[in-house]
CSV table of C-alpha atoms (C1' of nucleotides) in Angstrom, one decimal:
chain,number,residue,atom,x,y,z
A,1,UNK,CA,28.3,-93.9,104.6
A,2,UNK,CA,27.9,-93.4,108.2
A,3,UNK,CA,30.6,-95.5,110.0
A,4,UNK,CA,30.8,-95.9,114.0
A,5,UNK,CA,33.4,-97.9,115.6
A,6,UNK,CA,33.8,-101.2,113.8
A,7,UNK,CA,31.2,-103.2,115.8
A,8,UNK,CA,31.5,-106.6,113.7
A,9,UNK,CA,35.1,-107.3,112.2
A,10,UNK,CA,35.5,-106.7,108.6
A,11,UNK,CA,35.1,-109.8,106.6
A,12,UNK,CA,35.1,-110.7,103.0
A,13,UNK,CA,31.2,-111.0,102.9
A,14,UNK,CA,30.9,-107.6,104.4
A,15,UNK,CA,33.3,-106.0,102.0
A,16,UNK,CA,31.6,-107.4,99.2
A,17,UNK,CA,28.1,-106.3,100.2
A,18,UNK,CA,29.4,-102.9,100.9
A,19,UNK,CA,31.0,-102.8,97.5
A,20,UNK,CA,27.5,-103.9,95.7
A,21,UNK,CA,25.8,-101.1,97.7
A,22,UNK,CA,28.4,-98.7,96.6
A,23,UNK,CA,28.4,-99.7,92.9
A,24,UNK,CA,24.5,-99.7,93.1
A,25,UNK,CA,24.5,-96.1,94.2
A,26,UNK,CA,27.4,-94.6,92.3
A,27,UNK,CA,28.5,-96.7,89.6
A,28,UNK,CA,31.6,-99.0,89.0
A,29,UNK,CA,33.9,-96.0,88.8
A,30,UNK,CA,33.2,-94.9,92.4
A,31,UNK,CA,34.4,-98.3,93.5
A,32,UNK,CA,38.0,-97.6,94.9
A,33,UNK,CA,39.7,-99.3,97.5
A,34,UNK,CA,39.9,-96.3,99.6
A,35,UNK,CA,36.3,-95.3,99.1
A,36,UNK,CA,35.1,-98.8,100.0
A,37,UNK,CA,37.2,-99.1,103.1
A,38,UNK,CA,36.4,-95.5,104.1
A,39,UNK,CA,32.4,-96.5,104.1
A,40,UNK,CA,33.3,-99.5,106.2
A,41,UNK,CA,35.0,-97.2,108.7
A,42,UNK,CA,38.3,-98.8,108.0
A,43,UNK,CA,41.7,-98.1,106.4
A,44,UNK,CA,42.0,-99.1,102.8
A,45,UNK,CA,44.8,-101.5,103.7
A,46,UNK,CA,42.8,-103.4,105.7
A,47,UNK,CA,40.8,-104.8,102.8
A,48,UNK,CA,43.9,-106.5,101.6
A,49,UNK,CA,43.5,-108.8,104.7
A,50,UNK,CA,40.1,-110.1,103.3
A,51,UNK,CA,40.5,-109.7,99.7
A,52,UNK,CA,43.2,-110.3,97.3
A,53,UNK,CA,43.4,-106.7,95.8
A,54,UNK,CA,41.4,-104.9,93.5
A,55,UNK,CA,41.0,-107.6,90.8
A,56,UNK,CA,40.0,-110.0,93.6
A,57,UNK,CA,37.2,-107.6,94.6
A,58,UNK,CA,36.0,-107.2,91.2
A,59,UNK,CA,35.8,-111.1,90.7
A,60,UNK,CA,34.1,-111.4,94.1
A,61,UNK,CA,31.4,-108.7,92.6
A,62,UNK,CA,30.9,-110.7,89.5
A,63,UNK,CA,30.5,-114.0,91.5
A,64,UNK,CA,27.8,-112.3,93.8
A,65,UNK,CA,26.0,-111.0,90.8
A,66,UNK,CA,26.0,-114.4,89.1
A,67,UNK,CA,24.9,-115.9,92.4
A,68,UNK,CA,22.0,-113.7,92.6
A,69,UNK,CA,21.0,-114.3,89.0
A,70,UNK,CA,21.2,-118.0,89.7
A,71,UNK,CA,18.9,-117.7,92.8
A,72,UNK,CA,16.3,-115.6,91.0
A,73,UNK,CA,16.4,-118.1,88.2
A,74,UNK,CA,16.1,-121.2,90.1
A,75,UNK,CA,13.2,-119.7,92.1
A,76,UNK,CA,11.5,-118.7,89.0
A,77,UNK,CA,11.8,-122.1,87.4
A,78,UNK,CA,10.4,-123.6,90.6
A,79,UNK,CA,7.2,-122.2,89.8
A,80,UNK,CA,6.7,-123.7,86.5
A,81,UNK,CA,8.4,-127.0,87.3
A,82,UNK,CA,6.1,-129.2,85.3
A,83,UNK,CA,5.9,-127.1,82.0
A,84,UNK,CA,7.8,-127.4,78.8
A,85,UNK,CA,11.3,-126.3,78.2
A,86,UNK,CA,10.6,-123.1,76.5
A,87,UNK,CA,8.3,-122.0,79.4
A,88,UNK,CA,11.0,-122.9,82.0
A,89,UNK,CA,13.7,-121.1,80.0
A,90,UNK,CA,11.8,-118.1,79.6
A,91,UNK,CA,10.9,-117.8,83.3
A,92,UNK,CA,14.6,-118.4,84.0
A,93,UNK,CA,15.8,-115.6,81.6
A,94,UNK,CA,13.3,-113.3,82.6
A,95,UNK,CA,14.2,-113.5,86.1
A,96,UNK,CA,17.9,-113.1,85.3
A,97,UNK,CA,17.0,-110.1,83.6
A,98,UNK,CA,14.9,-108.6,86.4
A,99,UNK,CA,18.4,-108.9,88.4
A,100,UNK,CA,20.4,-107.3,85.7
A,101,UNK,CA,18.1,-104.3,85.6
A,102,UNK,CA,18.7,-103.9,89.3
A,103,UNK,CA,22.6,-103.8,88.8
A,104,UNK,CA,23.1,-102.0,85.4
A,105,UNK,CA,26.7,-102.1,86.1
A,106,UNK,CA,26.9,-106.0,85.7
A,107,UNK,CA,27.1,-106.6,82.1
A,108,UNK,CA,30.1,-104.1,81.9
A,109,UNK,CA,31.8,-105.8,84.9
A,110,UNK,CA,31.2,-109.4,83.6
A,111,UNK,CA,32.5,-108.1,80.3
A,112,UNK,CA,35.7,-106.9,81.8
A,113,UNK,CA,36.6,-110.0,83.8
A,114,UNK,CA,39.3,-112.1,82.3
A,115,UNK,CA,37.6,-115.3,83.1
A,116,UNK,CA,34.0,-116.5,83.2
A,117,UNK,CA,33.0,-116.4,86.9
A,118,UNK,CA,32.6,-120.3,88.0
A,119,UNK,CA,29.1,-119.8,88.9
A,120,UNK,CA,28.1,-119.4,85.3
A,121,UNK,CA,28.9,-122.9,84.6
A,122,UNK,CA,26.4,-124.0,87.1
A,123,UNK,CA,23.7,-121.8,85.6
A,124,UNK,CA,24.6,-123.4,82.3
A,125,UNK,CA,24.3,-126.7,83.7
A,126,UNK,CA,20.6,-126.1,84.6
A,127,UNK,CA,19.9,-124.6,81.0
A,128,UNK,CA,21.4,-127.8,79.4
A,129,UNK,CA,19.4,-130.0,81.8
A,130,UNK,CA,16.2,-128.3,80.9
A,131,UNK,CA,17.0,-128.6,77.2
A,132,UNK,CA,17.7,-132.3,77.6
A,133,UNK,CA,14.3,-132.9,79.4
A,134,UNK,CA,12.9,-131.0,76.4
A,135,UNK,CA,14.5,-133.7,74.1
A,136,UNK,CA,17.3,-132.0,72.5
A,137,UNK,CA,20.5,-133.4,71.6
A,138,UNK,CA,23.8,-132.3,73.2
A,139,UNK,CA,24.7,-130.7,70.1
A,140,UNK,CA,21.7,-128.5,69.8
A,141,UNK,CA,22.0,-127.7,73.4
A,142,UNK,CA,25.5,-126.5,72.9
A,143,UNK,CA,24.4,-124.3,70.2
A,144,UNK,CA,21.4,-123.2,72.0
A,145,UNK,CA,23.7,-121.9,74.9
A,146,UNK,CA,25.8,-119.8,72.1
A,147,UNK,CA,22.7,-118.6,70.6
A,148,UNK,CA,21.1,-117.4,73.8
A,149,UNK,CA,24.6,-115.8,74.7
A,150,UNK,CA,24.3,-113.0,77.2
A,151,UNK,CA,20.3,-113.3,77.0
A,152,UNK,CA,20.4,-116.2,79.2
A,153,UNK,CA,22.1,-114.2,82.0
A,154,UNK,CA,19.5,-111.4,81.2
A,155,UNK,CA,21.6,-109.1,79.4
A,156,UNK,CA,19.2,-106.8,77.6
A,157,UNK,CA,20.9,-105.5,74.5
A,158,UNK,CA,20.7,-101.8,74.2
A,159,UNK,CA,20.5,-100.8,70.7
A,160,UNK,CA,19.9,-96.9,71.0
A,161,UNK,CA,21.6,-96.3,74.2
A,162,UNK,CA,24.6,-97.1,76.4
A,163,UNK,CA,25.4,-100.8,76.0
A,164,UNK,CA,25.8,-101.4,79.6
A,165,UNK,CA,27.6,-99.2,82.4
A,166,UNK,CA,26.0,-96.9,84.7
A,167,UNK,CA,26.4,-93.0,84.2
A,168,UNK,CA,23.8,-90.4,83.5
A,169,UNK,CA,22.6,-90.5,79.9
A,170,UNK,CA,21.1,-87.5,78.5
A,171,UNK,CA,18.2,-88.6,76.4
A,172,UNK,CA,17.7,-84.9,74.8
A,173,UNK,CA,21.2,-84.7,73.8
A,174,UNK,CA,21.1,-88.1,72.2
A,175,UNK,CA,17.9,-87.4,70.5
A,176,UNK,CA,19.1,-83.9,69.3
A,177,UNK,CA,22.3,-85.5,67.9
A,178,UNK,CA,20.2,-88.2,66.1
A,179,UNK,CA,17.8,-85.5,64.7
A,180,UNK,CA,20.7,-83.5,63.2
A,181,UNK,CA,22.0,-86.4,61.2
A,182,UNK,CA,18.5,-87.3,60.2
A,183,UNK,CA,19.1,-86.8,56.6
A,184,UNK,CA,22.0,-89.1,56.5
A,185,UNK,CA,19.9,-91.6,58.2
A,186,UNK,CA,16.8,-91.9,56.2
A,187,UNK,CA,16.0,-95.5,56.9
A,188,UNK,CA,16.5,-95.3,60.6
A,189,UNK,CA,14.5,-92.1,60.7
A,190,UNK,CA,11.6,-93.4,58.8
A,191,UNK,CA,11.7,-96.6,61.1
A,192,UNK,CA,11.6,-94.6,64.2
A,193,UNK,CA,8.8,-92.6,62.8
A,194,UNK,CA,6.9,-95.5,61.9
A,195,UNK,CA,7.3,-97.0,65.2
A,196,UNK,CA,6.7,-93.9,67.4
A,197,UNK,CA,3.4,-93.7,65.8
A,198,UNK,CA,1.7,-96.0,67.9
A,199,UNK,CA,4.1,-95.7,71.1
A,200,UNK,CA,3.0,-93.3,74.2
A,201,UNK,CA,6.3,-91.6,74.1
A,202,UNK,CA,7.6,-90.9,70.8
A,203,UNK,CA,11.4,-90.4,71.7
A,204,UNK,CA,14.6,-92.2,71.6
A,205,UNK,CA,13.3,-94.0,74.8
A,206,UNK,CA,10.5,-95.7,72.6
A,207,UNK,CA,12.0,-99.1,72.6
A,208,UNK,CA,10.2,-101.3,75.1
A,209,UNK,CA,13.2,-103.4,76.1
A,210,UNK,CA,10.8,-105.9,77.8
A,211,UNK,CA,8.8,-106.6,74.6
A,212,UNK,CA,12.0,-106.7,72.5
A,213,UNK,CA,13.8,-109.2,75.1
A,214,UNK,CA,10.7,-111.6,74.7
A,215,UNK,CA,10.5,-111.1,71.0
A,216,UNK,CA,14.1,-112.2,70.7
A,217,UNK,CA,13.6,-115.3,73.0
A,218,UNK,CA,10.6,-116.5,71.2
A,219,UNK,CA,12.6,-116.2,67.8
A,220,UNK,CA,15.4,-118.3,69.4
A,221,UNK,CA,13.1,-120.6,71.0
A,222,UNK,CA,11.1,-121.2,67.7
A,223,UNK,CA,14.3,-121.8,65.8
A,224,UNK,CA,15.4,-124.3,68.3
A,225,UNK,CA,12.4,-126.1,68.2
A,226,UNK,CA,12.8,-126.5,64.7
A,227,UNK,CA,16.3,-127.4,64.7
A,228,UNK,CA,15.7,-130.2,67.2
A,229,UNK,CA,17.4,-133.3,66.0
B,1,UNK,CA,57.9,-97.1,70.9
B,2,UNK,CA,61.2,-95.6,69.5
B,3,UNK,CA,60.5,-91.8,69.4
B,4,UNK,CA,62.8,-89.5,67.6
B,5,UNK,CA,62.4,-85.8,67.2
B,6,UNK,CA,58.6,-85.0,66.6
B,7,UNK,CA,58.9,-84.7,62.8
B,8,UNK,CA,55.1,-84.2,61.9
B,9,UNK,CA,53.1,-82.2,64.6
B,10,UNK,CA,50.9,-84.3,66.9
B,11,UNK,CA,47.1,-84.5,65.9
B,12,UNK,CA,44.2,-86.2,66.9
B,13,UNK,CA,44.4,-88.7,64.0
B,14,UNK,CA,48.0,-89.6,65.0
B,15,UNK,CA,47.0,-90.0,68.7
B,16,UNK,CA,44.1,-92.1,68.0
B,17,UNK,CA,46.1,-94.4,65.6
B,18,UNK,CA,49.0,-94.7,68.3
B,19,UNK,CA,46.3,-95.6,71.0
B,20,UNK,CA,44.8,-98.4,68.8
B,21,UNK,CA,48.3,-99.8,68.1
B,22,UNK,CA,48.9,-99.5,71.8
B,23,UNK,CA,45.7,-101.3,72.8
B,24,UNK,CA,45.9,-103.8,70.3
B,25,UNK,CA,49.4,-104.7,71.5
B,26,UNK,CA,49.2,-104.6,75.4
B,27,UNK,CA,45.4,-104.2,76.0
B,28,UNK,CA,43.1,-101.4,77.3
B,29,UNK,CA,44.6,-101.1,80.7
B,30,UNK,CA,47.9,-100.4,79.3
B,31,UNK,CA,46.2,-97.0,77.8
B,32,UNK,CA,47.4,-94.3,79.9
B,33,UNK,CA,47.8,-90.9,78.7
B,34,UNK,CA,51.3,-90.8,79.9
B,35,UNK,CA,52.3,-94.0,78.0
B,36,UNK,CA,50.5,-92.8,74.9
B,37,UNK,CA,52.2,-89.6,75.1
B,38,UNK,CA,55.7,-91.3,75.7
B,39,UNK,CA,55.0,-93.4,72.6
B,40,UNK,CA,54.4,-90.3,70.5
B,41,UNK,CA,57.5,-88.8,71.7
B,42,UNK,CA,55.8,-86.1,73.6
B,43,UNK,CA,54.7,-85.1,77.2
B,44,UNK,CA,51.3,-86.4,78.4
B,45,UNK,CA,50.0,-82.8,78.8
B,46,UNK,CA,50.3,-82.1,74.9
B,47,UNK,CA,47.5,-84.7,74.3
B,48,UNK,CA,45.1,-82.3,75.9
B,49,UNK,CA,45.6,-80.0,73.3
B,50,UNK,CA,44.3,-82.4,70.5
B,51,UNK,CA,41.9,-84.6,72.7
B,52,UNK,CA,39.3,-83.6,75.3
B,53,UNK,CA,40.9,-85.9,78.1
B,54,UNK,CA,40.8,-89.6,78.6
B,55,UNK,CA,37.1,-90.1,78.2
B,56,UNK,CA,37.4,-88.3,75.0
B,57,UNK,CA,40.2,-90.4,73.8
B,58,UNK,CA,38.3,-93.7,74.5
B,59,UNK,CA,35.2,-92.1,72.7
B,60,UNK,CA,37.7,-91.6,69.7
B,61,UNK,CA,38.8,-95.2,70.1
B,62,UNK,CA,35.2,-96.3,69.9
B,63,UNK,CA,34.2,-94.4,66.9
B,64,UNK,CA,37.4,-95.6,65.0
B,65,UNK,CA,36.3,-99.2,65.6
B,66,UNK,CA,32.8,-98.6,64.5
B,67,UNK,CA,34.3,-96.9,61.4
B,68,UNK,CA,36.6,-99.8,60.7
B,69,UNK,CA,33.5,-102.2,61.1
B,70,UNK,CA,31.2,-100.1,58.8
B,71,UNK,CA,33.9,-99.9,56.1
B,72,UNK,CA,34.6,-103.8,56.4
B,73,UNK,CA,30.8,-104.4,56.2
B,74,UNK,CA,30.3,-102.1,53.3
B,75,UNK,CA,33.0,-103.6,51.5
B,76,UNK,CA,31.6,-106.9,51.9
B,77,UNK,CA,28.1,-105.9,51.2
B,78,UNK,CA,29.3,-104.7,47.8
B,79,UNK,CA,30.3,-108.1,46.8
B,80,UNK,CA,27.0,-109.7,47.2
B,81,UNK,CA,24.9,-106.4,45.9
B,82,UNK,CA,22.4,-108.3,44.0
B,83,UNK,CA,21.7,-111.0,46.6
B,84,UNK,CA,18.8,-111.5,49.0
B,85,UNK,CA,18.5,-109.7,52.5
B,86,UNK,CA,20.1,-112.6,54.4
B,87,UNK,CA,23.2,-113.0,52.4
B,88,UNK,CA,23.8,-109.5,52.4
B,89,UNK,CA,23.3,-109.3,56.2
B,90,UNK,CA,25.4,-112.4,56.8
B,91,UNK,CA,28.3,-111.0,54.9
B,92,UNK,CA,28.0,-107.7,56.8
B,93,UNK,CA,28.1,-109.4,60.1
B,94,UNK,CA,30.7,-111.8,59.2
B,95,UNK,CA,32.9,-108.8,58.1
B,96,UNK,CA,32.1,-107.0,61.4
B,97,UNK,CA,33.2,-110.1,63.2
B,98,UNK,CA,36.5,-110.3,61.5
B,99,UNK,CA,37.3,-106.5,62.6
B,100,UNK,CA,36.1,-107.6,66.1
B,101,UNK,CA,38.7,-110.5,66.2
B,102,UNK,CA,41.4,-108.3,65.2
B,103,UNK,CA,40.4,-105.8,68.3
B,104,UNK,CA,39.4,-108.2,70.9
B,105,UNK,CA,39.2,-105.3,73.4
B,106,UNK,CA,36.5,-103.5,71.4
B,107,UNK,CA,33.5,-105.2,72.8
B,108,UNK,CA,34.6,-104.3,76.3
B,109,UNK,CA,35.5,-100.7,75.3
B,110,UNK,CA,31.9,-100.4,73.5
B,111,UNK,CA,30.3,-101.6,76.4
B,112,UNK,CA,32.0,-99.2,78.9
B,113,UNK,CA,31.0,-95.9,77.0
B,114,UNK,CA,28.2,-94.1,78.2
B,115,UNK,CA,26.8,-93.4,74.9
B,116,UNK,CA,26.6,-95.3,71.7
B,117,UNK,CA,29.1,-93.9,69.2
B,118,UNK,CA,27.3,-92.0,66.5
B,119,UNK,CA,28.7,-94.2,63.8
B,120,UNK,CA,26.6,-97.1,65.1
B,121,UNK,CA,23.5,-95.3,64.0
B,122,UNK,CA,24.7,-94.9,60.2
B,123,UNK,CA,25.6,-98.7,60.6
B,124,UNK,CA,22.2,-99.5,61.7
B,125,UNK,CA,20.8,-97.4,58.8
B,126,UNK,CA,22.3,-99.8,56.1
B,127,UNK,CA,20.8,-102.8,58.1
B,128,UNK,CA,17.4,-101.3,58.2
B,129,UNK,CA,17.7,-100.5,54.5
B,130,UNK,CA,18.7,-104.1,53.7
B,131,UNK,CA,15.9,-105.5,55.7
B,132,UNK,CA,13.3,-103.0,53.9
B,133,UNK,CA,14.6,-104.1,50.5
B,134,UNK,CA,13.9,-107.5,51.6
B,135,UNK,CA,10.3,-106.6,52.3
B,136,UNK,CA,10.2,-106.1,56.2
B,137,UNK,CA,7.9,-103.9,57.8
B,138,UNK,CA,9.6,-101.3,60.1
B,139,UNK,CA,8.3,-103.0,63.1
B,140,UNK,CA,9.8,-106.2,62.1
B,141,UNK,CA,13.1,-104.4,61.2
B,142,UNK,CA,13.0,-102.7,64.6
B,143,UNK,CA,12.6,-106.0,66.4
B,144,UNK,CA,15.4,-107.8,64.2
B,145,UNK,CA,17.8,-105.0,65.2
B,146,UNK,CA,17.2,-105.9,68.9
B,147,UNK,CA,17.3,-109.6,68.2
B,148,UNK,CA,20.7,-109.2,66.5
B,149,UNK,CA,21.9,-107.2,69.2
B,150,UNK,CA,25.7,-107.1,69.5
B,151,UNK,CA,25.9,-109.9,66.9
B,152,UNK,CA,25.4,-107.1,64.2
B,153,UNK,CA,28.6,-105.4,65.3
B,154,UNK,CA,30.4,-108.8,65.1
B,155,UNK,CA,30.5,-109.6,68.8
B,156,UNK,CA,30.9,-113.3,69.2
B,157,UNK,CA,29.3,-114.2,72.5
B,158,UNK,CA,32.1,-116.3,74.4
B,159,UNK,CA,30.2,-118.9,76.4
B,160,UNK,CA,32.9,-120.6,78.2
B,161,UNK,CA,35.8,-117.9,78.3
B,162,UNK,CA,36.5,-114.2,78.8
B,163,UNK,CA,33.4,-112.4,77.3
B,164,UNK,CA,35.6,-109.6,76.0
B,165,UNK,CA,38.8,-108.0,77.3
B,166,UNK,CA,42.3,-108.9,76.5
B,167,UNK,CA,44.5,-110.4,79.0
B,168,UNK,CA,46.2,-113.9,78.9
B,169,UNK,CA,43.7,-116.7,79.4
B,170,UNK,CA,45.0,-119.8,80.9
B,171,UNK,CA,43.1,-122.6,79.1
B,172,UNK,CA,44.7,-125.3,81.3
B,173,UNK,CA,43.7,-123.6,84.6
B,174,UNK,CA,40.1,-123.1,83.3
B,175,UNK,CA,39.9,-126.6,82.3
B,176,UNK,CA,41.1,-128.0,85.6
B,177,UNK,CA,38.8,-125.9,87.4
B,178,UNK,CA,36.0,-127.2,85.5
B,179,UNK,CA,36.9,-130.9,85.8
B,180,UNK,CA,37.3,-130.4,89.6
B,181,UNK,CA,33.5,-129.4,89.5
B,182,UNK,CA,32.6,-132.0,87.2
B,183,UNK,CA,30.4,-134.0,89.5
B,184,UNK,CA,28.4,-130.9,90.4
B,185,UNK,CA,28.0,-130.1,86.7
B,186,UNK,CA,26.8,-133.3,85.1
B,187,UNK,CA,24.8,-132.0,82.2
B,188,UNK,CA,27.7,-129.7,81.3
B,189,UNK,CA,30.1,-132.3,81.6
B,190,UNK,CA,28.3,-134.8,79.4
B,191,UNK,CA,27.5,-132.3,76.8
B,192,UNK,CA,31.3,-131.6,76.7
B,193,UNK,CA,32.2,-135.2,76.3
B,194,UNK,CA,29.5,-135.7,73.8
B,195,UNK,CA,30.6,-132.7,71.6
B,196,UNK,CA,34.4,-133.3,72.1
B,197,UNK,CA,33.7,-136.6,70.7
B,198,UNK,CA,34.1,-135.7,67.2
B,199,UNK,CA,36.1,-132.6,67.6
B,200,UNK,CA,39.8,-132.4,66.9
B,201,UNK,CA,40.8,-131.0,70.0
B,202,UNK,CA,38.6,-132.2,72.9
B,203,UNK,CA,39.4,-129.1,75.3
B,204,UNK,CA,37.5,-126.2,76.7
B,205,UNK,CA,38.5,-124.5,73.3
B,206,UNK,CA,36.5,-127.0,71.5
B,207,UNK,CA,33.8,-124.4,70.5
B,208,UNK,CA,34.1,-123.5,67.0
B,209,UNK,CA,33.0,-119.9,67.3
B,210,UNK,CA,32.6,-119.2,63.7
B,211,UNK,CA,30.4,-122.3,63.2
B,212,UNK,CA,28.3,-121.1,66.4
B,213,UNK,CA,28.1,-117.6,65.2
B,214,UNK,CA,26.7,-118.8,61.9
B,215,UNK,CA,24.3,-121.1,63.4
B,216,UNK,CA,23.0,-118.2,65.5
B,217,UNK,CA,22.8,-116.2,62.5
B,218,UNK,CA,20.7,-118.7,60.6
B,219,UNK,CA,18.4,-119.2,63.7
B,220,UNK,CA,17.6,-115.4,63.7
B,221,UNK,CA,17.3,-115.2,59.9
B,222,UNK,CA,14.9,-118.1,59.8
B,223,UNK,CA,12.9,-116.6,62.4
B,224,UNK,CA,12.4,-113.3,61.0
B,225,UNK,CA,11.7,-114.6,57.8
B,226,UNK,CA,8.9,-116.3,59.2
B,227,UNK,CA,8.0,-113.2,61.4
B,228,UNK,CA,7.7,-111.3,58.1
B,229,UNK,CA,4.8,-109.2,58.0
C,1,DA,C1',49.5,-72.6,67.4
C,2,DC,C1',51.4,-76.0,69.9
C,3,DC,C1',54.0,-77.8,73.5
C,4,DT,C1',55.8,-78.2,78.5
C,5,DG,C1',57.1,-78.4,83.9
C,6,DA,C1',55.5,-78.2,88.0
C,7,DA,C1',51.9,-79.1,91.1
C,8,DC,C1',47.3,-81.3,92.8
C,9,DA,C1',44.4,-84.8,94.3
C,10,DC,C1',43.8,-88.9,93.6
C,11,DC,C1',44.9,-94.4,92.6
C,12,DG,C1',46.6,-99.5,94.1
C,13,DT,C1',49.9,-101.9,96.6
C,14,DT,C1',54.0,-103.3,99.7
C,15,DC,C1',55.9,-103.6,104.1
C,16,DA,C1',57.0,-103.3,108.5
C,17,DA,C1',54.8,-102.2,112.5
C,18,DG,C1',51.3,-101.8,116.0
C,19,DT,C1',47.6,-104.3,119.1
D,1,DA,C1',44.4,-112.5,114.1
D,2,DC,C1',43.5,-108.2,112.5
D,3,DC,C1',44.4,-103.5,111.4
D,4,DT,C1',47.4,-99.4,110.4
D,5,DG,C1',50.8,-95.5,109.0
D,6,DA,C1',54.1,-94.4,105.8
D,7,DA,C1',55.7,-94.7,101.5
D,8,DC,C1',56.2,-96.0,96.5
D,9,DA,C1',54.9,-96.0,91.8
D,10,DC,C1',51.5,-94.8,89.4
D,11,DC,C1',47.1,-92.2,87.5
D,12,DG,C1',44.3,-87.8,85.1
D,13,DT,C1',44.1,-83.2,85.0
D,14,DT,C1',44.9,-77.9,85.9
D,15,DC,C1',47.4,-74.0,84.7
D,16,DA,C1',50.5,-70.8,84.0
D,17,DA,C1',54.5,-70.5,81.4
D,18,DG,C1',57.4,-71.2,77.4
D,19,DT,C1',58.4,-71.1,72.1
DNA sequence: ACCTGAACACCGTTCAAGT
DNA sequence: ACCTGAACACCGTTCAAGT
């Protein structure tokens, strides 16, 4: 925003930090070489001295998010160091989810990168280590990694709403739309009615993502316990 | 590509079909109002008569993919109409996955849309119906929907590779990169070694996505069977 | 009803040039 | 070493105008 004279020189780190702030505030679509530069009090072309173009910038953003997730997961894991594998993985995944909730654009960004950010592999390595300590074979650990999928990185699966991205979502419109097609969706309507029954807020926003997230984790953990070989 | 004189007039349907063909062939990034129009033998501005701008075009694409998934899933379900819920859901999800494999850009597109395409709800409705017939409560059906997540739409979770998008992925580069950091990733390296052991092709491409996909399905199905209430 | 030309406000990126 | 101005080839979109 307010850019005085460039006190400290531009750097890759400063550019990435500004990019994250910009995207947190205004969404991925607002991230433009020109806008980013303007926010840094610099011309767009200056960015090319520190970053290999727009794609490189996006790669940097992806790596930064993964690093944040890994740091949060590592910290969470440290607090339950002596516990069993599922408690430790659970804490890790929940910490990752907290990071994702702070950066709702992250799933969309990671999905759009042509290659998995390198930091992801370090993150996987820790998960495999925990599974091995828990007595799992490499085979099951491998399958577990696939089964966790984006859950391991904290992606909450949005069932009734935008899958990822930022942007303003109009709950009322979505609800009206759904109501309009209610007679064509008898089972969905009935399910919503049944579930809204004991929810505080009987709207489309009735899914408690935290509860659903943890339910899915337990489903997978239970299954893995049983598949242990 | 080759555009003669406009024999049939432009229409929303023709524009969407051309857009899908273009994106299948060259990826989402190649989809431009101007390029799409050129392929149809028309000026870019003509598209605005049939579509509400680029976002509307992308929404149309998303709806088209969902419709294709739903049709495939419905057809697959019909072949196992008398069977139990898990066989029926399995066939549905595998059919959806086959569609996704034909349109590798689809996960990225759906993730980028600000709102869930309306067709998704009809698809969910069928899943809930199947679960209800299988004796599940609405509560568990609801949780199952969340637990399935993008699996229900056939999204294979890519663990070691691009999450979605098109684009050329260089296996060799990725493999070299991974090898370079092997000493920092002892568990991942060991797992790959152990798993590659009995694979035909001991490379990064060693994950058999079909097998992993089905393993995850069974994990979830088993868990739901047990959670039945 | 359907399509277009010209124009506008934006992009990312290059390249030679400044300091 | 770090930054910039001017320029290029692209975007999506508008609007008044054509047929």
